[in-house]
PDB file of C-alpha atoms in Angstrom:
ATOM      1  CA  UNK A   1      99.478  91.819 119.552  1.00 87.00           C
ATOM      2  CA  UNK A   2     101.982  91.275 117.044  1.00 94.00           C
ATOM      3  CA  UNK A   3     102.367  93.705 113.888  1.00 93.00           C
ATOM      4  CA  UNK A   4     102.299  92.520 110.299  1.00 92.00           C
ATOM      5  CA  UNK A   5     105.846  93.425 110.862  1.00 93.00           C
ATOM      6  CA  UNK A   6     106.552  91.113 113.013  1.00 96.00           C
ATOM      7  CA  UNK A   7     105.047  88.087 111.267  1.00 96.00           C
ATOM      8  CA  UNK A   8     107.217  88.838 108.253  1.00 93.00           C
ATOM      9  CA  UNK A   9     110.077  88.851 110.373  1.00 95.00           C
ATOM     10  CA  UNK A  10     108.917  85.738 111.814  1.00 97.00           C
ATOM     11  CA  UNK A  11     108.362  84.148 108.424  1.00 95.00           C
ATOM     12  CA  UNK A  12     111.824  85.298 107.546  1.00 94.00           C
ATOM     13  CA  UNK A  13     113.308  83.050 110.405  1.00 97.00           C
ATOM     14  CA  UNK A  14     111.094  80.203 110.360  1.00 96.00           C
ATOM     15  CA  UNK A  15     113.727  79.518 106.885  1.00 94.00           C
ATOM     16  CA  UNK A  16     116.359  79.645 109.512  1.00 95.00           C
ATOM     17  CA  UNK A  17     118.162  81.762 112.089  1.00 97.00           C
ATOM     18  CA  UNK A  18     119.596  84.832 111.090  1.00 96.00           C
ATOM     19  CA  UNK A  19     121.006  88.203 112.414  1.00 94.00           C
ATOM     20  CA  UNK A  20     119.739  91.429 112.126  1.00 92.00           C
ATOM     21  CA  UNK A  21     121.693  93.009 109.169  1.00 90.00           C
ATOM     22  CA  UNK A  22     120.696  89.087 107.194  1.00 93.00           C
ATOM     23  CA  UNK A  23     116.835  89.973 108.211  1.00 93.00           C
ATOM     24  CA  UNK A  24     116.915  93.296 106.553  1.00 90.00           C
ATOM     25  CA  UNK A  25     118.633  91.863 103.392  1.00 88.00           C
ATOM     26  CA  UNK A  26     115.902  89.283 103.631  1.00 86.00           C
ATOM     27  CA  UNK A  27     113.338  92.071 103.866  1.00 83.00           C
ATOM     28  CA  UNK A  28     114.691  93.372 100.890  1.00 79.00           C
ATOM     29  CA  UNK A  29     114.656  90.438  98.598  1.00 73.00           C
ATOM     30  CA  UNK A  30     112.360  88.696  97.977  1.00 71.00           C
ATOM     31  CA  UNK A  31     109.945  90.423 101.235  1.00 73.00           C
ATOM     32  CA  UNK A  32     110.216  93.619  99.229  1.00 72.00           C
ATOM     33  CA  UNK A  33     108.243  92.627  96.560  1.00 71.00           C
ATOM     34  CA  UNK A  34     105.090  92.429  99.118  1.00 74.00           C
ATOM     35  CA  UNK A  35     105.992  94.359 102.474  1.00 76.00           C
ATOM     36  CA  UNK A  36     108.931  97.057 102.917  1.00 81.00           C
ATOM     37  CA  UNK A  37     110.718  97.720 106.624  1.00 85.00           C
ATOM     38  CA  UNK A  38     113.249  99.915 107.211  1.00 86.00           C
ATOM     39  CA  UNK A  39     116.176  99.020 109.034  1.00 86.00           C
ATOM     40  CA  UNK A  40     115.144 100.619 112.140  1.00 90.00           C
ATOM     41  CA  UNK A  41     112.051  99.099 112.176  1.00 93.00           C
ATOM     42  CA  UNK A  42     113.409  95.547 111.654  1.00 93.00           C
ATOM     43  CA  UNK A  43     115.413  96.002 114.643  1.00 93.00           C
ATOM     44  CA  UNK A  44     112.849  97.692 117.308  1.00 95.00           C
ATOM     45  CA  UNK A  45     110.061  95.056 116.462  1.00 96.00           C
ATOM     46  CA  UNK A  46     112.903  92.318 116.665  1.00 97.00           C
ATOM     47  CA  UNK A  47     113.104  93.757 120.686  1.00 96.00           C
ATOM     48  CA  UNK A  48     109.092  93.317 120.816  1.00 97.00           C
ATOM     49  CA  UNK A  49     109.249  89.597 119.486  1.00 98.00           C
ATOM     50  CA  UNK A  50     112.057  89.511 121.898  1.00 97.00           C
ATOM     51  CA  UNK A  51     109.895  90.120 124.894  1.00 97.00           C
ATOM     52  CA  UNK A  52     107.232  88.488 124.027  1.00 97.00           C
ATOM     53  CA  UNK A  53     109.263  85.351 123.728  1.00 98.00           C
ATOM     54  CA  UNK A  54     108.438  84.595 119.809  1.00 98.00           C
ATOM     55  CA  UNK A  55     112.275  84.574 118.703  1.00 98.00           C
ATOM     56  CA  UNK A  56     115.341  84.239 120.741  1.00 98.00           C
ATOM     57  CA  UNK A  57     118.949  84.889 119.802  1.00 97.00           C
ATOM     58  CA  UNK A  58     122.621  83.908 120.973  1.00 95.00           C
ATOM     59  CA  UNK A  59     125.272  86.598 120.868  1.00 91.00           C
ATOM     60  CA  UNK A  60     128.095  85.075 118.275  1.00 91.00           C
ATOM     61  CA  UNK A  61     131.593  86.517 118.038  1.00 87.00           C
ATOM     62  CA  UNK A  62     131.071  89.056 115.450  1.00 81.00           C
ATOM     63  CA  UNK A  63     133.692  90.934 112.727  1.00 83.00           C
ATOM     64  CA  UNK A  64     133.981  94.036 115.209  1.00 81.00           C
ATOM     65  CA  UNK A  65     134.543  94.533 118.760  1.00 84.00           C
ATOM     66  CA  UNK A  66     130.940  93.418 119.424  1.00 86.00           C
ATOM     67  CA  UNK A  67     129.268  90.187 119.113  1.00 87.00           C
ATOM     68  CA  UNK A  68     126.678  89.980 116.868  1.00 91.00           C
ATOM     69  CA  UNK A  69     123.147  88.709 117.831  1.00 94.00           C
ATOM     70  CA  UNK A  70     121.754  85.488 115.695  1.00 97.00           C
ATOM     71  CA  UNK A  71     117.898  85.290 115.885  1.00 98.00           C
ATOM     72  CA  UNK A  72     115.671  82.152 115.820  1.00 98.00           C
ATOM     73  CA  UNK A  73     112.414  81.573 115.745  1.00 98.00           C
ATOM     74  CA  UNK A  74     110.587  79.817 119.128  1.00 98.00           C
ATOM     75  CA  UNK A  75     108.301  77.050 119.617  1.00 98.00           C
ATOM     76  CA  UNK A  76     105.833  79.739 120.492  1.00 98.00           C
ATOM     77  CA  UNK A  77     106.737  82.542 117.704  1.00 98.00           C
ATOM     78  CA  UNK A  78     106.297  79.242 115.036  1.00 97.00           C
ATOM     79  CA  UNK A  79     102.638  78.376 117.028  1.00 97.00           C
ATOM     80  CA  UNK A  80     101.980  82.224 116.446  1.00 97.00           C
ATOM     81  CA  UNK A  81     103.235  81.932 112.876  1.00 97.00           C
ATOM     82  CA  UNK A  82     101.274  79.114 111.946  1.00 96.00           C
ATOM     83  CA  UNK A  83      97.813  80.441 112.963  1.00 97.00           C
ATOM     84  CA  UNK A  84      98.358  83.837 112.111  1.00 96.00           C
ATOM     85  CA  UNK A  85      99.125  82.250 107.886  1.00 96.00           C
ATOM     86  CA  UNK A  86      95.399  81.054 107.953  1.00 95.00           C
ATOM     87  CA  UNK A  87      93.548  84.054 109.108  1.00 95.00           C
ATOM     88  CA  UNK A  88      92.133  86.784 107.312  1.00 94.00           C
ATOM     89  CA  UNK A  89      94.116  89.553 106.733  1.00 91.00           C
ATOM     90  CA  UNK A  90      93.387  92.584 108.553  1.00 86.00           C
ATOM     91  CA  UNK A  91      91.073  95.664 106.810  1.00 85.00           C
ATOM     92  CA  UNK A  92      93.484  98.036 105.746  1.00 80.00           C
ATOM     93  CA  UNK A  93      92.182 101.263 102.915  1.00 75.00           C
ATOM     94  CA  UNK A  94      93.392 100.660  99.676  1.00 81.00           C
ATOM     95  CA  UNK A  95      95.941 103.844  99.014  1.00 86.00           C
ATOM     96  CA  UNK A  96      97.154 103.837  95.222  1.00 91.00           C
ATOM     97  CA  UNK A  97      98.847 107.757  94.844  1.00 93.00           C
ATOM     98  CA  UNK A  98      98.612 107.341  90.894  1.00 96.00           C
ATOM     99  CA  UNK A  99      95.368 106.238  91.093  1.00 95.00           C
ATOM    100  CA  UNK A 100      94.301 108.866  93.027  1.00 94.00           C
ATOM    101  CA  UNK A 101      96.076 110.729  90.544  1.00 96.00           C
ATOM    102  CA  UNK A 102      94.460 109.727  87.223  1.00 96.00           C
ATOM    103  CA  UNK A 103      91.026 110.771  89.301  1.00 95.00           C
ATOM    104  CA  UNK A 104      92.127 114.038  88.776  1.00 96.00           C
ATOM    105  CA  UNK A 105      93.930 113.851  85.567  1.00 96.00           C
ATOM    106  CA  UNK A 106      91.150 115.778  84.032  1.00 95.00           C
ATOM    107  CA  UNK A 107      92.622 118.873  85.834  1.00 96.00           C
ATOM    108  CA  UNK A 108      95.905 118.355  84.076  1.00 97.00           C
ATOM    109  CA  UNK A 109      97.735 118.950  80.499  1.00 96.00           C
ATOM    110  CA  UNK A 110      97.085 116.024  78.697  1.00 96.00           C
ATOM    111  CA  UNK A 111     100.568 116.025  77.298  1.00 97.00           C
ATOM    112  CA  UNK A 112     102.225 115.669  80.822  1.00 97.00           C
ATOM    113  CA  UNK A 113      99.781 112.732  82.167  1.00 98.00           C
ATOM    114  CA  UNK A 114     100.959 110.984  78.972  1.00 98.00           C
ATOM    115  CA  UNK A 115     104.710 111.195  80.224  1.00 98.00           C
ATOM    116  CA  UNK A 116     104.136 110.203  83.775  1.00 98.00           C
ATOM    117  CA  UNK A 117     101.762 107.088  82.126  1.00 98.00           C
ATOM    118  CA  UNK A 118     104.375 106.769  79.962  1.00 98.00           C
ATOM    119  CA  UNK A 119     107.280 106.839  82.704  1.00 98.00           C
ATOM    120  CA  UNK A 120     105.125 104.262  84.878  1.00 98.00           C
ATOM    121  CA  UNK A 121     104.824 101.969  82.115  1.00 98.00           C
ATOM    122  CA  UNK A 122     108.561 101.845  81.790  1.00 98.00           C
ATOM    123  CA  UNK A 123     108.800 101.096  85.566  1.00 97.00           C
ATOM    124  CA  UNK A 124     106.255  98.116  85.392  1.00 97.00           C
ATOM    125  CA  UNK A 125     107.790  96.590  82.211  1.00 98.00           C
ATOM    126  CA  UNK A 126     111.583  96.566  83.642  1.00 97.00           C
ATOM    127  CA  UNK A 127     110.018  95.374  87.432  1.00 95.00           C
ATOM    128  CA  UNK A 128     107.939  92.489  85.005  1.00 96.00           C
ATOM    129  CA  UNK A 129     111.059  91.404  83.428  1.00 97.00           C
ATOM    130  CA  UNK A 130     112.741  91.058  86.313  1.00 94.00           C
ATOM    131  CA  UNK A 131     110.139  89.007  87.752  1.00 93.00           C
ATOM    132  CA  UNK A 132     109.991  86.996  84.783  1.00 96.00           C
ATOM    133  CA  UNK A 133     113.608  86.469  85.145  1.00 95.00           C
ATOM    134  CA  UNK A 134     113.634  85.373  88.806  1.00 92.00           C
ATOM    135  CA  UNK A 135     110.439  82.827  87.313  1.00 94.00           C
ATOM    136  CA  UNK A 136     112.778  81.347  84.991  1.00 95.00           C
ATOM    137  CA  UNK A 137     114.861  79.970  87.956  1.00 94.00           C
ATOM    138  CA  UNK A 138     112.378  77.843  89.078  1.00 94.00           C
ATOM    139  CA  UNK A 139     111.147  74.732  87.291  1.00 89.00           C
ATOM    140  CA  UNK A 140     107.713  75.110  87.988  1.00 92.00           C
ATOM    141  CA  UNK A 141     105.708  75.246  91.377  1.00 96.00           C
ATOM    142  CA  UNK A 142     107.315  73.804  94.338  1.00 96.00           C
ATOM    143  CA  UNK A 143     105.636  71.493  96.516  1.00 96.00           C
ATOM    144  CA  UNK A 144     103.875  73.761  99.172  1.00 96.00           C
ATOM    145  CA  UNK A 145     105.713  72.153 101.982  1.00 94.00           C
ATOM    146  CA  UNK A 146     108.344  73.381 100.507  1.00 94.00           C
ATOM    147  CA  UNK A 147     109.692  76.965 101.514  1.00 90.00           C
ATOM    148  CA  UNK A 148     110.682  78.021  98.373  1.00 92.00           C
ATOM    149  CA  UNK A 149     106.453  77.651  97.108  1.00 94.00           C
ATOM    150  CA  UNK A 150     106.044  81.497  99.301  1.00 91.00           C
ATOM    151  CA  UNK A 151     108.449  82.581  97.077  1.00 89.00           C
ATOM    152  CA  UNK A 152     107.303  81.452  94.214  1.00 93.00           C
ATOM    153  CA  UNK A 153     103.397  81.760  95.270  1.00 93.00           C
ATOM    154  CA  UNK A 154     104.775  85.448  95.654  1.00 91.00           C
ATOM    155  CA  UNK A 155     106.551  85.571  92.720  1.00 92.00           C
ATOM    156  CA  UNK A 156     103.171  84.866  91.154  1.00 93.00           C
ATOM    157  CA  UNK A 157     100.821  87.349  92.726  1.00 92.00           C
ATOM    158  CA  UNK A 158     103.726  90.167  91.459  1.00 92.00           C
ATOM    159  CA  UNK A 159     103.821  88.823  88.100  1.00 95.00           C
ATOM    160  CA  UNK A 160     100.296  89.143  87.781  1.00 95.00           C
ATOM    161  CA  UNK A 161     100.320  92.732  89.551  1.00 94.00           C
ATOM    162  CA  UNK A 162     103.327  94.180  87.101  1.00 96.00           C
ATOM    163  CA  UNK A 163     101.443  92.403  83.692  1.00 98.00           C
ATOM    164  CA  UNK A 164      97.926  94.091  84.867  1.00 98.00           C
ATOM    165  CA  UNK A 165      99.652  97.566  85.950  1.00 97.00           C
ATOM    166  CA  UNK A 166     101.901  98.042  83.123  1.00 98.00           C
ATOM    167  CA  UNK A 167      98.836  97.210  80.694  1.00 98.00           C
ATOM    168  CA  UNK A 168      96.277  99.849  82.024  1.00 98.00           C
ATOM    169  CA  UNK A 169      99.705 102.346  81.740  1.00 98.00           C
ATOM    170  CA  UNK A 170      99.414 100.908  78.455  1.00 98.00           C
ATOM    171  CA  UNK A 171      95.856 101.947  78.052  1.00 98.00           C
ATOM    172  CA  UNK A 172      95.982 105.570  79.700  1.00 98.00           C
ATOM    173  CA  UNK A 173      98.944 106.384  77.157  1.00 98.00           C
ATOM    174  CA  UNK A 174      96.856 105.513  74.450  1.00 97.00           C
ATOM    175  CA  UNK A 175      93.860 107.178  75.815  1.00 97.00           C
ATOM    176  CA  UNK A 176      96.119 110.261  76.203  1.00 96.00           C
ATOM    177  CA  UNK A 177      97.949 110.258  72.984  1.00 96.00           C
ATOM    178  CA  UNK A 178      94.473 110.011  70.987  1.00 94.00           C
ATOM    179  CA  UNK A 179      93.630 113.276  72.871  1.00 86.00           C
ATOM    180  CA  UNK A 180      96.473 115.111  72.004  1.00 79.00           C
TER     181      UNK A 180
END
């Protein structure tokens, strides 16, 4: 069975044939927004796909003494692509550390929760204005045949994440600061 790993590293090729080191810097832009992979792990579940015949890759002359490999997706890792889009994703526990953290807030000095509120609402405003940024680049929805619409469908669900996040950060600072 493939991971979730995989199929992001299978959407990252079905835009075109890359190596290793150009799949990680894919992973981290735009991928990152939405799933994070070290560069180990790029490279191990690469092997899987591999073996299980989903990508393939020619060794190129590279800048060293090695040649560097140059993935592509298969026939069969695009079939395995394309169905795995339209299921549902798998169950997985929502884990949310601040969260978790405001649950116990109660337990805390009001003072400090403020700060870290306050310090998370920083975060989400800067990561929302970078997103807004990156939004400005495109003029409007693509067409969804188009591979550029992931990004911006993407672009979209994040947008709507950072706006939602920084405004309950708003919220627990002001619920903080009128207990202080």
């Amino acid at each position: 069975m493939t991971s979730t790993l995989g199929y992001a590293i299978l959407a990252v090729l079905a835009r075109g044939e890359r190596t290793g080191y150009e799949i990680a810097a894919a992973m981290r832009r735009p991928v990152s927004y939405f799933w994070t992979a070290r560069h180990s792990q790029i490279h191990a579940e690469l092997q899987k796909l591999a073996t299980g015949g989903l990508v393939a890759f020619d060794a190129r002359h590279g800048p060293g003494p090695q040649d560097k490999k140059v993935y592509r997706l298969t026939a069969e890792g695009g079939d395995a692509l394309r169905v795995w889009v339209t299921e549902p994703p798998r169950e997985r526990p929502e884990r949310d550390e601040l969260v978790l953290k405001t649950y116990a807030s109660w337990l805390a000095d009001p003072g400090l929760v403020r700060r870290l509120f306050a310090e998370q609402l920083r975060v989400h405003e800067e990561r929302l204005a970078e997103y807004e940024r990156e939004e400005e680049l495109f003029e409007g929805p693509p067409d969804p045949g188009d591979p550029r619409f992931g990004n911006y469908a993407t672009l979209r669900c994040g947008l709507g994440y950072e706006r939602h996040r920084a405004e309950w950060c708003r919220w627990m600072v002001a619920q903080l600061s009128a207990s202080l």
